[in-house]
Amino acid sequence: MSGISGEWHAVMASEGERELEYRLSLAGPEDTMRGVFFRSTQEAVLAMKGPAAVTDILEEGGGARGFVDFFAYPTKDFLRVLKRAAWLLGGSVGGFDAAMRVLGNLVTSSFLGSLLGNTIHVLFTGTPRRVLENLPMAYKLMMPTGGGLSVVWLGHTHCRIVFERDFLPRSYVEGSLEAHLKKAGARSLRITGRLTGSLSSEYDVSWEP
């Protein structure tokens, strides 16, 4: 460790941290994430905490420094990087779970402006409904070993998103969905996630037209 202080961290782990630890315990060597997740997390931490913090989080992920956006890297490494990043940011934004939402938002915003994001931008542009309709296809591209994602429409501006065998913590996913949908123009956005199994979850999403 670089010695960057994590003194804000409470003795008792938050719900979000316990969830991340559990998902980390279930990740195997065959589970991978695209490099864009790592690189965008680096950029978010650099912007908020500086280069020393970036070195700190990368040590948690095996010490790698360069990531190719579309290459696949171990999920375990990413979850360790994400956990350390949330520790470092938590004191500034209100705790581990709040930091995870901020990271989900910032990492997604960085991705949308990346070369990979620009390459598949058609999946992430248009109205909020169009973005959500394209979400299952985007998920297949971004999560090479993910279990799948489906969208169930409950109204014109109301849906339920179902994740199966997904390793990302709920608070991170909520932040990511917020970034995608606000960029598409969603107003009065409401996102509520809940666990439905060991690696499954669902999110109730609604917004004003």
GROMACS .gro file of C-alpha atoms in nm:
model
  209
    1MET     CA    1   0.000   0.000   0.000
    2SER     CA    2   0.113   0.357  -0.058
    3GLY     CA    3   0.004   0.460   0.289
    4ILE     CA    4  -0.278   0.686   0.174
    5SER     CA    5  -0.509   0.726   0.469
    6GLY     CA    6  -0.835   0.539   0.489
    7GLU     CA    7  -0.913   0.660   0.843
    8TRP     CA    8  -1.271   0.748   0.753
    9HIS     CA    9  -1.348   0.378   0.712
   10ALA     CA   10  -1.573   0.249   0.989
   11VAL     CA   11  -1.482  -0.063   1.185
   12MET     CA   12  -1.803  -0.230   1.069
   13ALA     CA   13  -1.818  -0.279   0.693
   14SER     CA   14  -2.110  -0.119   0.509
   15GLU     CA   15  -2.373  -0.322   0.328
   16GLY     CA   16  -2.215  -0.232  -0.005
   17GLU     CA   17  -1.871  -0.342   0.108
   18ARG     CA   18  -2.003  -0.674   0.236
   19GLU     CA   19  -2.179  -0.724  -0.097
   20LEU     CA   20  -1.858  -0.652  -0.288
   21GLU     CA   21  -1.657  -0.891  -0.070
   22TYR     CA   22  -1.913  -1.166  -0.128
   23ARG     CA   23  -1.909  -1.117  -0.504
   24LEU     CA   24  -1.530  -1.112  -0.497
   25SER     CA   25  -1.533  -1.450  -0.323
   26LEU     CA   26  -1.746  -1.595  -0.605
   27ALA     CA   27  -1.534  -1.467  -0.895
   28GLY     CA   28  -1.326  -1.737  -1.063
   29PRO     CA   29  -1.031  -1.729  -1.304
   30GLU     CA   30  -1.270  -1.756  -1.599
   31ASP     CA   31  -1.454  -1.433  -1.507
   32THR     CA   32  -1.330  -1.124  -1.686
   33MET     CA   33  -1.400  -0.751  -1.736
   34ARG     CA   34  -1.308  -0.524  -2.026
   35GLY     CA   35  -1.001  -0.307  -1.979
   36VAL     CA   36  -1.211   0.008  -2.015
   37PHE     CA   37  -1.347  -0.050  -1.662
   38PHE     CA   38  -0.995  -0.045  -1.519
   39ARG     CA   39  -0.874   0.251  -1.723
   40SER     CA   40  -1.183   0.460  -1.653
   41THR     CA   41  -1.152   0.389  -1.280
   42GLN     CA   42  -0.792   0.508  -1.296
   43GLU     CA   43  -0.908   0.831  -1.460
   44ALA     CA   44  -1.181   0.889  -1.201
   45VAL     CA   45  -0.943   0.835  -0.908
   46LEU     CA   46  -0.674   1.051  -1.070
   47ALA     CA   47  -0.920   1.338  -1.109
   48MET     CA   48  -1.041   1.317  -0.749
   49LYS     CA   49  -0.734   1.205  -0.553
   50GLY     CA   50  -0.424   1.239  -0.769
   51PRO     CA   51  -0.151   1.007  -0.899
   52ALA     CA   52  -0.052   0.856  -0.561
   53ALA     CA   53  -0.406   0.723  -0.521
   54VAL     CA   54  -0.393   0.570  -0.869
   55THR     CA   55  -0.076   0.383  -0.775
   56ASP     CA   56  -0.249   0.262  -0.460
   57ILE     CA   57  -0.554   0.117  -0.637
   58LEU     CA   58  -0.346  -0.046  -0.909
   59GLU     CA   59  -0.143  -0.233  -0.647
   60GLU     CA   60  -0.469  -0.397  -0.543
   61GLY     CA   61  -0.524  -0.515  -0.901
   62GLY     CA   62  -0.187  -0.684  -0.947
   63GLY     CA   63   0.015  -0.372  -1.025
   64ALA     CA   64  -0.068  -0.344  -1.397
   65ARG     CA   65  -0.043   0.013  -1.531
   66GLY     CA   66  -0.176   0.002  -1.886
   67PHE     CA   67  -0.512  -0.139  -1.992
   68VAL     CA   68  -0.645  -0.186  -2.344
   69ASP     CA   69  -1.014  -0.096  -2.349
   70PHE     CA   70  -1.146  -0.403  -2.529
   71PHE     CA   71  -0.905  -0.660  -2.380
   72ALA     CA   72  -1.036  -0.886  -2.104
   73TYR     CA   73  -0.884  -0.880  -1.753
   74PRO     CA   74  -0.967  -1.075  -1.435
   75THR     CA   75  -1.288  -0.973  -1.259
   76LYS     CA   76  -1.121  -1.035  -0.922
   77ASP     CA   77  -0.859  -0.772  -1.004
   78PHE     CA   78  -1.123  -0.517  -1.098
   79LEU     CA   79  -1.327  -0.574  -0.783
   80ARG     CA   80  -1.014  -0.527  -0.570
   81VAL     CA   81  -0.933  -0.205  -0.756
   82LEU     CA   82  -1.292  -0.088  -0.713
   83LYS     CA   83  -1.292  -0.165  -0.342
   84ARG     CA   84  -0.973   0.029  -0.278
   85ALA     CA   85  -1.095   0.320  -0.489
   86ALA     CA   86  -1.417   0.339  -0.285
   87TRP     CA   87  -1.215   0.339   0.039
   88LEU     CA   88  -1.003   0.627  -0.083
   89LEU     CA   89  -1.298   0.834  -0.207
   90GLY     CA   90  -1.539   0.752   0.075
   91GLY     CA   91  -1.427   1.024   0.313
   92SER     CA   92  -1.494   1.289   0.048
   93VAL     CA   93  -1.839   1.177  -0.067
   94GLY     CA   94  -2.012   1.024   0.236
   95GLY     CA   95  -1.888   0.668   0.277
   96PHE     CA   96  -1.814   0.350   0.084
   97ASP     CA   97  -2.157   0.303  -0.076
   98ALA     CA   98  -2.177   0.666  -0.186
   99ALA     CA   99  -1.826   0.638  -0.331
  100MET     CA  100  -1.931   0.330  -0.526
  101ARG     CA  101  -2.218   0.525  -0.686
  102VAL     CA  102  -1.982   0.810  -0.770
  103LEU     CA  103  -1.738   0.565  -0.929
  104GLY     CA  104  -2.015   0.400  -1.132
  105ASN     CA  105  -2.116   0.744  -1.258
  106LEU     CA  106  -1.764   0.873  -1.330
  107VAL     CA  107  -1.639   0.551  -1.488
  108THR     CA  108  -1.941   0.540  -1.720
  109SER     CA  109  -1.897   0.905  -1.816
  110SER     CA  110  -1.532   0.834  -1.896
  111PHE     CA  111  -1.627   0.528  -2.099
  112LEU     CA  112  -1.882   0.722  -2.304
  113GLY     CA  113  -1.604   0.959  -2.409
  114SER     CA  114  -1.351   0.684  -2.485
  115LEU     CA  115  -1.252   0.536  -2.820
  116LEU     CA  116  -1.443   0.217  -2.737
  117GLY     CA  117  -1.746   0.419  -2.628
  118ASN     CA  118  -1.735   0.617  -2.951
  119THR     CA  119  -1.704   0.296  -3.152
  120ILE     CA  120  -2.029   0.156  -3.012
  121HIS     CA  121  -2.191   0.492  -2.938
  122VAL     CA  122  -2.507   0.396  -3.128
  123LEU     CA  123  -2.596   0.167  -2.836
  124PHE     CA  124  -2.571   0.450  -2.586
  125THR     CA  125  -2.738   0.739  -2.769
  126GLY     CA  126  -3.094   0.848  -2.830
  127THR     CA  127  -3.381   0.866  -2.585
  128PRO     CA  128  -3.363   0.700  -2.241
  129ARG     CA  129  -3.593   0.425  -2.369
  130ARG     CA  130  -3.370   0.357  -2.670
  131VAL     CA  131  -3.062   0.338  -2.445
  132LEU     CA  132  -3.237   0.083  -2.224
  133GLU     CA  133  -3.360  -0.118  -2.523
  134ASN     CA  134  -2.997  -0.145  -2.639
  135LEU     CA  135  -2.865  -0.226  -2.292
  136PRO     CA  136  -2.874  -0.609  -2.329
  137MET     CA  137  -2.661  -0.592  -2.644
  138ALA     CA  138  -2.420  -0.345  -2.486
  139TYR     CA  139  -2.389  -0.568  -2.181
  140LYS     CA  140  -2.286  -0.866  -2.396
  141LEU     CA  141  -2.010  -0.655  -2.552
  142MET     CA  142  -1.884  -0.513  -2.224
  143MET     CA  143  -1.911  -0.821  -2.001
  144PRO     CA  144  -1.763  -1.116  -2.196
  145THR     CA  145  -1.836  -1.369  -1.920
  146GLY     CA  146  -2.148  -1.207  -1.774
  147GLY     CA  147  -2.463  -1.410  -1.727
  148GLY     CA  148  -2.694  -1.173  -1.909
  149LEU     CA  149  -2.925  -0.875  -1.877
  150SER     CA  150  -3.289  -0.827  -1.970
  151VAL     CA  151  -3.526  -0.530  -1.962
  152VAL     CA  152  -3.894  -0.569  -1.872
  153TRP     CA  153  -4.110  -0.270  -1.960
  154LEU     CA  154  -4.373  -0.170  -1.703
  155GLY     CA  155  -4.470   0.153  -1.878
  156HIS     CA  156  -4.337   0.392  -2.142
  157THR     CA  157  -4.090   0.548  -1.895
  158HIS     CA  158  -4.076   0.270  -1.637
  159CYS     CA  159  -3.889  -0.061  -1.654
  160ARG     CA  160  -3.719  -0.332  -1.454
  161ILE     CA  161  -3.362  -0.429  -1.546
  162VAL     CA  162  -3.265  -0.784  -1.449
  163PHE     CA  163  -2.901  -0.893  -1.416
  164GLU     CA  164  -2.797  -1.259  -1.393
  165ARG     CA  165  -2.452  -1.365  -1.275
  166ASP     CA  166  -2.323  -1.011  -1.260
  167PHE     CA  167  -2.034  -0.918  -1.028
  168LEU     CA  168  -2.078  -0.540  -1.012
  169PRO     CA  169  -2.214  -0.407  -0.678
  170ARG     CA  170  -2.562  -0.254  -0.682
  171SER     CA  171  -2.450   0.097  -0.588
  172TYR     CA  172  -2.195   0.096  -0.870
  173VAL     CA  173  -2.460  -0.018  -1.121
  174GLU     CA  174  -2.703   0.250  -0.998
  175GLY     CA  175  -2.438   0.516  -1.059
  176SER     CA  176  -2.362   0.374  -1.404
  177LEU     CA  177  -2.728   0.363  -1.507
  178GLU     CA  178  -2.772   0.720  -1.385
  179ALA     CA  179  -2.484   0.839  -1.606
  180HIS     CA  180  -2.620   0.661  -1.915
  181LEU     CA  181  -2.978   0.782  -1.871
  182LYS     CA  182  -2.902   1.141  -1.775
  183LYS     CA  183  -2.682   1.172  -2.082
  184ALA     CA  184  -2.985   1.054  -2.282
  185GLY     CA  185  -3.198   1.329  -2.127
  186ALA     CA  186  -3.384   1.147  -1.847
  187ARG     CA  187  -3.538   1.386  -1.594
  188SER     CA  188  -3.651   1.313  -1.237
  189LEU     CA  189  -3.472   0.982  -1.265
  190ARG     CA  190  -3.539   0.714  -1.001
  191ILE     CA  191  -3.330   0.396  -0.973
  192THR     CA  192  -3.375   0.137  -0.699
  193GLY     CA  193  -3.176  -0.186  -0.694
  194ARG     CA  194  -3.222  -0.503  -0.492
  195LEU     CA  195  -3.049  -0.839  -0.474
  196THR     CA  196  -3.246  -1.140  -0.596
  197GLY     CA  197  -2.972  -1.404  -0.563
  198SER     CA  198  -2.600  -1.458  -0.506
  199LEU     CA  199  -2.503  -1.285  -0.831
  200SER     CA  200  -2.840  -1.164  -0.955
  201SER     CA  201  -3.015  -0.833  -0.900
  202GLU     CA  202  -3.285  -0.614  -1.045
  203TYR     CA  203  -3.333  -0.239  -1.077
  204ASP     CA  204  -3.658  -0.048  -1.091
  205VAL     CA  205  -3.600   0.249  -1.322
  206SER     CA  206  -3.838   0.534  -1.402
  207TRP     CA  207  -3.812   0.892  -1.524
  208GLU     CA  208  -4.015   1.187  -1.645
  209PRO     CA  209  -4.069   1.209  -2.025
   0.00000   0.00000   0.00000
